[in-house]
Short mmCIF file of C-alpha atoms in Angstrom, two decimals:
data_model
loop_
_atom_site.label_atom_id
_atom_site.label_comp_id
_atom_site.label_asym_id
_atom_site.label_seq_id
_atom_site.Cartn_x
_atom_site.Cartn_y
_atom_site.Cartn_z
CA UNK K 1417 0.00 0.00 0.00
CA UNK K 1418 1.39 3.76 -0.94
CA UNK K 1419 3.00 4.40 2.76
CA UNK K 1420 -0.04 6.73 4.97
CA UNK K 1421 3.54 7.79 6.83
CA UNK K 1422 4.22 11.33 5.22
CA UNK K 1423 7.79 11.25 7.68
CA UNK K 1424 9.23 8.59 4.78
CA UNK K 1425 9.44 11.49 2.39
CA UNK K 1426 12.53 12.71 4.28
CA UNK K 1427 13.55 9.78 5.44
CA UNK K 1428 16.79 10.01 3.83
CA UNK K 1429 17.48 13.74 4.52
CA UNK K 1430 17.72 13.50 8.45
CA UNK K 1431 20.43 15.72 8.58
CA UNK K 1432 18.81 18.11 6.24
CA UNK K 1433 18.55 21.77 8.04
CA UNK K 1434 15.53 23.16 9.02
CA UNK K 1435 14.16 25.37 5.62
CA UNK K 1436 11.29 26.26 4.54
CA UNK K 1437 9.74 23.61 2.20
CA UNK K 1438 9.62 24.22 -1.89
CA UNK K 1439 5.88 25.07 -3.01
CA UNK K 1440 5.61 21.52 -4.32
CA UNK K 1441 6.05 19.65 -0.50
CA UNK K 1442 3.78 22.28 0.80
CA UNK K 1443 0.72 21.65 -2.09
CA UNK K 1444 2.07 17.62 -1.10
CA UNK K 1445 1.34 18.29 3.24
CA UNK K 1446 -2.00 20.03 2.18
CA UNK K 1447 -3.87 17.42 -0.19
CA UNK K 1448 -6.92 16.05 1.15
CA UNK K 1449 -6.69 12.89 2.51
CA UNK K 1450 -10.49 12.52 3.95
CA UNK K 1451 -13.14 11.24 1.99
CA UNK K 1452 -15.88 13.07 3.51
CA UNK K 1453 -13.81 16.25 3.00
CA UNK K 1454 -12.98 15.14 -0.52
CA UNK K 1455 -16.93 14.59 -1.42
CA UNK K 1456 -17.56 17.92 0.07
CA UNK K 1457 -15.44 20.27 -1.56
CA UNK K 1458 -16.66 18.70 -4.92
CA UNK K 1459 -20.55 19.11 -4.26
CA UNK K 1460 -21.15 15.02 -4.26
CA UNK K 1461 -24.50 14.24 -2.65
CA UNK K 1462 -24.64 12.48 0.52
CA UNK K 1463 -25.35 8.98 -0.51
CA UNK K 1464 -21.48 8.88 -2.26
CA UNK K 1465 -19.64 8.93 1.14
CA UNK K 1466 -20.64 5.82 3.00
CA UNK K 1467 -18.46 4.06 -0.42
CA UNK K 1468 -16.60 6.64 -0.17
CA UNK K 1469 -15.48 5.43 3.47
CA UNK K 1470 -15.14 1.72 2.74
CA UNK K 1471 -13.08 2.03 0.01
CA UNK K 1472 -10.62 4.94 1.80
CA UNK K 1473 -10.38 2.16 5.03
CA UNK K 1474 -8.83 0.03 2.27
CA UNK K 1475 -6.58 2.58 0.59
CA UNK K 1476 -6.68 6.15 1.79
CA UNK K 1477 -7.56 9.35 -0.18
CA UNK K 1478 -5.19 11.29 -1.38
CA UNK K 1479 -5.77 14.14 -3.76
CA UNK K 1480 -3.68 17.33 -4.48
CA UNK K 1481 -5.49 20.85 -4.47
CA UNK K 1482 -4.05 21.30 -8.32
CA UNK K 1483 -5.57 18.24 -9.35
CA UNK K 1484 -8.72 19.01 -7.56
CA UNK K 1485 -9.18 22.38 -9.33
CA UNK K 1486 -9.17 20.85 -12.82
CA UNK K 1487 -12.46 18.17 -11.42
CA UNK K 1488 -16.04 19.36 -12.65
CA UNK K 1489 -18.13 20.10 -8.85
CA UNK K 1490 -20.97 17.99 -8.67
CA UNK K 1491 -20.76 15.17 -11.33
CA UNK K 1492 -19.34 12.39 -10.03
CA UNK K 1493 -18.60 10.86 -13.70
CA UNK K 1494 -15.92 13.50 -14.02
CA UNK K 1495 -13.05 11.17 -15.37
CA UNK K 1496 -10.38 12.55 -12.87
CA UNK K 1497 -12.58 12.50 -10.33
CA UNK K 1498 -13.04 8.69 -10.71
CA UNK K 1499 -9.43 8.17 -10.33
CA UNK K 1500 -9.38 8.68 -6.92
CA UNK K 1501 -12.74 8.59 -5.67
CA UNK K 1502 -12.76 5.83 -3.35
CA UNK K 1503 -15.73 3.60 -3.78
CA UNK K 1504 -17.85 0.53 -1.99
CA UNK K 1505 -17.34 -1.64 -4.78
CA UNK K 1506 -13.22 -1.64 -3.54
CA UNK K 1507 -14.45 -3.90 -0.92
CA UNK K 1508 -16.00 -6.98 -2.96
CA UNK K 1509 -13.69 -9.35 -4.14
CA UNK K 1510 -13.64 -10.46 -7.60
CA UNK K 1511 -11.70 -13.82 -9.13
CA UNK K 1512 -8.25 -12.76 -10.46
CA UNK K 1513 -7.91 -9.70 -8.72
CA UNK K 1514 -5.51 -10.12 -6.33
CA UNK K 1515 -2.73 -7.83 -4.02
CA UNK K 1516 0.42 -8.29 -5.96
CA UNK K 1517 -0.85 -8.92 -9.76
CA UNK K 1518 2.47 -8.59 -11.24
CA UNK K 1519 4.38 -11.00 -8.57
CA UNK K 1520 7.21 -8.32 -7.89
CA UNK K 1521 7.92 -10.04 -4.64
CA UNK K 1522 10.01 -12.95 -6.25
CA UNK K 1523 12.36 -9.97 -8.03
CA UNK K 1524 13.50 -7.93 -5.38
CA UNK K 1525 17.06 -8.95 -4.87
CA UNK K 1526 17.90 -5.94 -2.65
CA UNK K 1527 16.04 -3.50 -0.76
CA UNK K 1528 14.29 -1.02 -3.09
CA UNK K 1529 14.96 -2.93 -6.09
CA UNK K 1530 13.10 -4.80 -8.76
CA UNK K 1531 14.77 -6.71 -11.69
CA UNK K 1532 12.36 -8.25 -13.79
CA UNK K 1533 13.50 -7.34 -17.36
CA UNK K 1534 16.89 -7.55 -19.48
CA UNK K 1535 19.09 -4.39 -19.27
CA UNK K 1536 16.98 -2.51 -16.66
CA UNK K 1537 16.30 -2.29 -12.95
CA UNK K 1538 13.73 -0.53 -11.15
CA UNK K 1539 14.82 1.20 -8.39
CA UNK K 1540 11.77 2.31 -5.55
CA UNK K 1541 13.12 5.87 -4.70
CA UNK K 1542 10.23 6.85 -2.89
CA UNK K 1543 7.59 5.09 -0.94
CA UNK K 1544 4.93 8.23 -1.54
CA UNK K 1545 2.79 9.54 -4.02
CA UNK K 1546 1.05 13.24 -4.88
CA UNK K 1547 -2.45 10.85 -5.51
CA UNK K 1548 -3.76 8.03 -4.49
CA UNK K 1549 -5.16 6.41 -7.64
CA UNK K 1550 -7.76 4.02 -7.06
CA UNK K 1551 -6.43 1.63 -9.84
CA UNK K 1552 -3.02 1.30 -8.95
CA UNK K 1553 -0.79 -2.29 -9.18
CA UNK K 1554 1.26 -0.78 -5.99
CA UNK K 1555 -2.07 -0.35 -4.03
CA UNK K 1556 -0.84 -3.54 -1.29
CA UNK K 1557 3.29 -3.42 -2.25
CA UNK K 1558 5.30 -3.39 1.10
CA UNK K 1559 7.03 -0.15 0.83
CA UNK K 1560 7.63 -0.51 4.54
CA UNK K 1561 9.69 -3.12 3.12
CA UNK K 1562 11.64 -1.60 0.69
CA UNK K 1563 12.45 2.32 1.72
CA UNK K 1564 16.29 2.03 2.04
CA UNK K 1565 17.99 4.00 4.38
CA UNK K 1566 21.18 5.17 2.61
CA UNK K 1567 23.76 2.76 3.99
CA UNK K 1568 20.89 0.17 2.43
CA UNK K 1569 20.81 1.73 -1.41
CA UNK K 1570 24.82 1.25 -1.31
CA UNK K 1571 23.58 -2.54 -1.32
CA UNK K 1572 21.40 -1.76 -4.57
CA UNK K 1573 23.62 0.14 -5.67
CA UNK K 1574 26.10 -2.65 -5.73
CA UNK K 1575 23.81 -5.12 -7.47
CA UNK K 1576 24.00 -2.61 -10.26
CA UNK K 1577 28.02 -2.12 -10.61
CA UNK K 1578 28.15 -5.74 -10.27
CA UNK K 1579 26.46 -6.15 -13.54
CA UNK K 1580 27.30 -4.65 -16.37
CA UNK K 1581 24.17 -5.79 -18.56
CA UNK K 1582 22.24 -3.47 -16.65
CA UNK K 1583 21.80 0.17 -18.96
CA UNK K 1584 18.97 1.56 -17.63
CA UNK K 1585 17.58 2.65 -13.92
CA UNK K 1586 14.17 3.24 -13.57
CA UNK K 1587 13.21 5.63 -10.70
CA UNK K 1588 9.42 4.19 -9.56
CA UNK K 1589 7.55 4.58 -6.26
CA UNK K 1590 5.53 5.07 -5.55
CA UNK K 1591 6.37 8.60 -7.29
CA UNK K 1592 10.44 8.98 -6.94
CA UNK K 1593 9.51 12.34 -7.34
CA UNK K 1594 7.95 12.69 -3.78
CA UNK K 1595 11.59 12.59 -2.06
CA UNK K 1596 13.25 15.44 -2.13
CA UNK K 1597 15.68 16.92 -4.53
CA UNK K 1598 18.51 16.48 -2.22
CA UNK K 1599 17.85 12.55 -1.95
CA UNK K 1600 17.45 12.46 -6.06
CA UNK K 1601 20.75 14.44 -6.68
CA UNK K 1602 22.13 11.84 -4.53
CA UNK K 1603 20.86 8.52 -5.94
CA UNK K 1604 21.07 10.11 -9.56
CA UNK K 1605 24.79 10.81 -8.95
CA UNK K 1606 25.72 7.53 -7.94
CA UNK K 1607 24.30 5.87 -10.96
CA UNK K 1608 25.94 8.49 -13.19
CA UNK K 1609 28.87 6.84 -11.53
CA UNK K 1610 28.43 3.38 -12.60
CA UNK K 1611 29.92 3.02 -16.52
CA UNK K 1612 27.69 1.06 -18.33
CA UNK K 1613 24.53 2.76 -17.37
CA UNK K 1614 23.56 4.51 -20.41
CA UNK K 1615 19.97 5.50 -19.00
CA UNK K 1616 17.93 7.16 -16.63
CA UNK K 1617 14.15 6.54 -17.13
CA UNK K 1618 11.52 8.67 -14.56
CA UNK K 1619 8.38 7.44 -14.31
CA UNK K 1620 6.20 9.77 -12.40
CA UNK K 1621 2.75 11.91 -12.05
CA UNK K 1622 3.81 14.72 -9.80
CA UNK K 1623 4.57 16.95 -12.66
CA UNK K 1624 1.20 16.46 -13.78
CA UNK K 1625 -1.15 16.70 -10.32
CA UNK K 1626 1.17 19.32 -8.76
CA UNK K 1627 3.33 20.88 -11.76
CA UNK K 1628 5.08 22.99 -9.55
CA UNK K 1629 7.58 20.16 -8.75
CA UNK K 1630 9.17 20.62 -11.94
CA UNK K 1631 11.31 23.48 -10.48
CA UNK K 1632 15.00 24.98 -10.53
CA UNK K 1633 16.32 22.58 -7.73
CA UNK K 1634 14.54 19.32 -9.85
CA UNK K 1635 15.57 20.63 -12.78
CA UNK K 1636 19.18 21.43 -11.64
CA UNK K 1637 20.02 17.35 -10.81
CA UNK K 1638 18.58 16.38 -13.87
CA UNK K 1639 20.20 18.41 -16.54
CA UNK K 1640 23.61 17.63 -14.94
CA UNK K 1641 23.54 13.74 -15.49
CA UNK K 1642 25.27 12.28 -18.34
CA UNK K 1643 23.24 9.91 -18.35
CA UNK K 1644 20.24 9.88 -21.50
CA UNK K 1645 17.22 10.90 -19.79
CA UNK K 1646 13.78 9.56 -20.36
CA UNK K 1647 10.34 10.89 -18.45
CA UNK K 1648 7.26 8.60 -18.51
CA UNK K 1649 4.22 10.83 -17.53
CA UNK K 1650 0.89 8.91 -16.45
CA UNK K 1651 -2.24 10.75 -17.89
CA UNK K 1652 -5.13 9.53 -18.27
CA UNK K 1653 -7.66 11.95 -19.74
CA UNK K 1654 -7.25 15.10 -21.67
CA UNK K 1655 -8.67 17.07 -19.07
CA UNK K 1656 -5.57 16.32 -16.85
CA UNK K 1657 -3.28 18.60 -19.38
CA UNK K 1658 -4.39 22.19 -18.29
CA UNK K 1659 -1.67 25.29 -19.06
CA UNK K 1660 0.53 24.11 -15.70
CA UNK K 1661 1.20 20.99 -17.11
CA UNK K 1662 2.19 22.30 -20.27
CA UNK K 1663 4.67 24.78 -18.38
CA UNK K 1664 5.76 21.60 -16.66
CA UNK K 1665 6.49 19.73 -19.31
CA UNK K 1666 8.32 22.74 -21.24
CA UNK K 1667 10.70 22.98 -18.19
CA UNK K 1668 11.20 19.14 -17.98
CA UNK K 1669 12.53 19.37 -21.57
CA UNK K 1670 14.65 22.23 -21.19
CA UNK K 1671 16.90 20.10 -19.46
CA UNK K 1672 17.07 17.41 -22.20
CA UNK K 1673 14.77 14.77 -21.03
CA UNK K 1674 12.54 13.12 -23.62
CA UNK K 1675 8.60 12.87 -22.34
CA UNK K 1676 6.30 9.83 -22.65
CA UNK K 1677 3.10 9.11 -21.42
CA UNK K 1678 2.05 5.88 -20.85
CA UNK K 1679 -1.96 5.19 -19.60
CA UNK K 1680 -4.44 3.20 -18.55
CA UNK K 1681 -7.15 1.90 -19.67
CA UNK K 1682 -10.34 2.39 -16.99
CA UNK K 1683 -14.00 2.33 -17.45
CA UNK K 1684 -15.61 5.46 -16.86
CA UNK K 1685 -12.67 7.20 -17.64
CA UNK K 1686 -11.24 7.17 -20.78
CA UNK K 1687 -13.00 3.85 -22.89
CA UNK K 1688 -14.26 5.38 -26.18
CA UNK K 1689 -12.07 6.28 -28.91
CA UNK K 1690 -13.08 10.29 -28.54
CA UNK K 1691 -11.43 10.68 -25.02
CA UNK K 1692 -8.47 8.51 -26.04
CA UNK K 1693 -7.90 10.52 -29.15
CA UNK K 1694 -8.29 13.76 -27.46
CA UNK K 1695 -5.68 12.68 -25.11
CA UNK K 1696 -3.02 11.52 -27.96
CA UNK K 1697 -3.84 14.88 -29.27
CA UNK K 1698 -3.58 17.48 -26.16
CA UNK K 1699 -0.42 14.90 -25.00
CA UNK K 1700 1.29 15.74 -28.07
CA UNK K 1701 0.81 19.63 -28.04
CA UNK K 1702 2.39 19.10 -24.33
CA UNK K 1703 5.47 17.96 -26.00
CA UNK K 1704 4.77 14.19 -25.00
CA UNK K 1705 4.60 11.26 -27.28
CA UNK K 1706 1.76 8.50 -26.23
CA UNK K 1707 3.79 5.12 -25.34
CA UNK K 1708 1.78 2.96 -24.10
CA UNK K 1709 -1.60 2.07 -23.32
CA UNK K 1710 -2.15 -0.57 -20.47
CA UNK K 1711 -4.99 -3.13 -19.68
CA UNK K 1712 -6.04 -3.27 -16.09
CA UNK K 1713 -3.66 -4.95 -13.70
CA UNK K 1714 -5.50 -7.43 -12.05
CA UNK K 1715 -4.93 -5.80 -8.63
CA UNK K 1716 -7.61 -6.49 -5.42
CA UNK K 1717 -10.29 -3.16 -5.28
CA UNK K 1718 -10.02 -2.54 -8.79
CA UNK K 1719 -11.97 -4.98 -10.65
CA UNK K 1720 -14.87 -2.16 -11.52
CA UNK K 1721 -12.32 0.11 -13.49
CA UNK K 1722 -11.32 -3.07 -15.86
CA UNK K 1723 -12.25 -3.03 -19.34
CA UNK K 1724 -12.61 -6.29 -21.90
CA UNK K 1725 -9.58 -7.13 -23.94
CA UNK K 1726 -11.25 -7.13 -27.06
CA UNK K 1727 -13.41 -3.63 -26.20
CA UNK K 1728 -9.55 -2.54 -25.72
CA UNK K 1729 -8.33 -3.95 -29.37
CA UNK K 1730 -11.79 -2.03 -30.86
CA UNK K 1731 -10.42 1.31 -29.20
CA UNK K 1732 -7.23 0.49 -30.55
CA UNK K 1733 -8.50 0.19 -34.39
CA UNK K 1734 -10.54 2.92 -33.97
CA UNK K 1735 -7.19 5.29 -32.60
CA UNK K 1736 -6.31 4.31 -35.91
CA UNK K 1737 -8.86 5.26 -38.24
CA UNK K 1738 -8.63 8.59 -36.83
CA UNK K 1739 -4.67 9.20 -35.78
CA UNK K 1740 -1.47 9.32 -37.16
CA UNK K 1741 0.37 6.00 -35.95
CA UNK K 1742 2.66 8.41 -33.78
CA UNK K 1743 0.05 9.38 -31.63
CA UNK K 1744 -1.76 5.41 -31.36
CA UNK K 1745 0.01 4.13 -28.38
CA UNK K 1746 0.60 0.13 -28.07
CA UNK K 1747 -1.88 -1.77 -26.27
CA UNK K 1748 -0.23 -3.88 -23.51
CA UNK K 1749 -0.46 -6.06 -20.97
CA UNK K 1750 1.85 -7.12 -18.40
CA UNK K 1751 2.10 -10.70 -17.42
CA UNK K 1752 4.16 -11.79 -14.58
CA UNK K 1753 7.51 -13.65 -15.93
CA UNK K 1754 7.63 -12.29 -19.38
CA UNK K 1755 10.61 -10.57 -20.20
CA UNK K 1756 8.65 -7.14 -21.66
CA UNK K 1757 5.16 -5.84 -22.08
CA UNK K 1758 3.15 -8.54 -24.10
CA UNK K 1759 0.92 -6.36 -26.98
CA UNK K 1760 -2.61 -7.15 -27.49
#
């Protein structure tokens, strides 16, 4: 489960002096995390918070005030609201869905660290996130488990010098963009230590639910790796990519990443060829190429967001009556054991 423990954020930074926090932990410390508060501020009727409840005693709430200004008050189909409205069907349990779908347990050779795939290791650099999506695979991971102190990454950090197959680290959480810049300049420069990396991939959506992350101390430890730099945004809908995130993603590139997005696929939220289109489109005026577009992880509490494989292959061939290929990301799923994303 993303960590309720908001102390993790620094816990790498204990010697940090006392500052005042950058804009981006403040809008972090003030998100709502109470359902009832949540249901409120959006003008939800009454009858939506006893699911509301249930479903936020599973998995808390967690919802930025940036991302909350960009949600339509009182229609609780708005497709960003549905993200991370908690709801009673959480609770039922469904056949297949279960708490780790993608068996990441078995490949975690060192604290904070997943290698499941040729060439590239995953490395958990924070236990946090900005939002607590409703769908996500990480809803039950340990991360109790697997927050390194720093003594601990040198461990990790060993399993990747010790093998020089390894060319990429992915930062995941989590969002590895919920530590702190001083704990990423860190990490980042040890890998930019180790030869035979070649690349460092981000996957985050802080830049998109509070875009004022992407500032000048972020921006500072990323343009000086030497490493090639890759950003994998998660966006869902259109109506996620306002002006800020735009501004965001401008900044981002500045220093010389390259931006992806990669979705998901969720009923009631973007499964009909107009709202997936609209999102290649508004992605790709952000200065972000679509990458890929996921099926539903078979994780427990999510089973009402999933969507049929072959409704997904129809959205697919209708992306493509009506987009350039560019902009028609690749339908994928992600099966435990396989060495990549299998297509659809």
């Amino acid at each position: 489960m993303i960590t309720r423990s908001p102390a993790l954020l620094q816990r790498h930074d204990e010697a940090e002096p006392l500052a005042p926090p950058p804009a981006w932990q403040a809008q972090l410390a003030g998100a709502i995390r109470d359902p009832a508060e949540l249901c409120r501020r959006l003008g939800l009727d009454a009858a939506w918070r006893p699911g509301a409840e249930a479903g936020h005693a599973l998995f808390e709430v967690r919802v930025p005030e940036a991302f909350l200004a960009r949600m339509r008050p009182g229609d609780p189909t708005d497709p960003l609201l549905r993200q991370v409205l908690p709801l009673g069907e959480e609770t039922l349990p469904a056949p297949g869905f279960v708490a780790d779908p993608l068996e990441e347990a078995a490949h975690t050779p060192a604290r904070g660290l997943i290698h499941k795939y040729a060439g590239r290791v995953l490395l958990i650099a924070s236990p946090a996130c900005a939002v607590n999506c409703r769908y996500c695979f990480r809803r039950h991971f340990p991360y109790g488990e697997n927050a390194p102190s720093r003594a601990q990454w040198e461990t990790s950090l060993d399993h990747l010098r010790r093998d020089p197959t390894i060319v990429e680290a992915i930062l995941s959480g989590g969002d590895p963009l919920a530590a702190s810049d001083r704990q990423l300049a860190w990490l980042v420069e040890r890998l930019d230590a180790i030869p035979h990396l070649r690349r460092l991939r981000i996957h985050t959506r802080l830049p998109v639910v509070i875009p004022d992350r992407v500032d000048a101390a972020l921006l500072d430890w990323l343009g000086k790796t030497r490493m090639q730099k890759v950003i994998v945004l998660h966006i869902n809908h259109a109506q996620e990519i306002d002006d800020t995130v735009v501004d965001a993603c401008a900044r981002l590139k500045t220093a010389g990443a390259t931006l992806l997005n990669q979705s998901v696929l969720l009923r009631g939220v973007n499964d009909s060829v107009d709202a997936l289109a609209e999102l290649s489109e508004r992605l790709f005026e952000a200065g972000v190429l679509p990458y890929y577009l996921h099926v539903l992880d078979p994780v427990a509490g999510a089973a009402h967001f999933d969507v049929p494989d072959d409704q997904a292959r129809e959205l697919i061939a209708g992306l493509r009556e009506v987009l350039p290929g560019f902009l028609v990301p690749r339908l994928v799923r992600e099966i435990p054991g396989e060495g990549s994303k299998t297509p659809l």
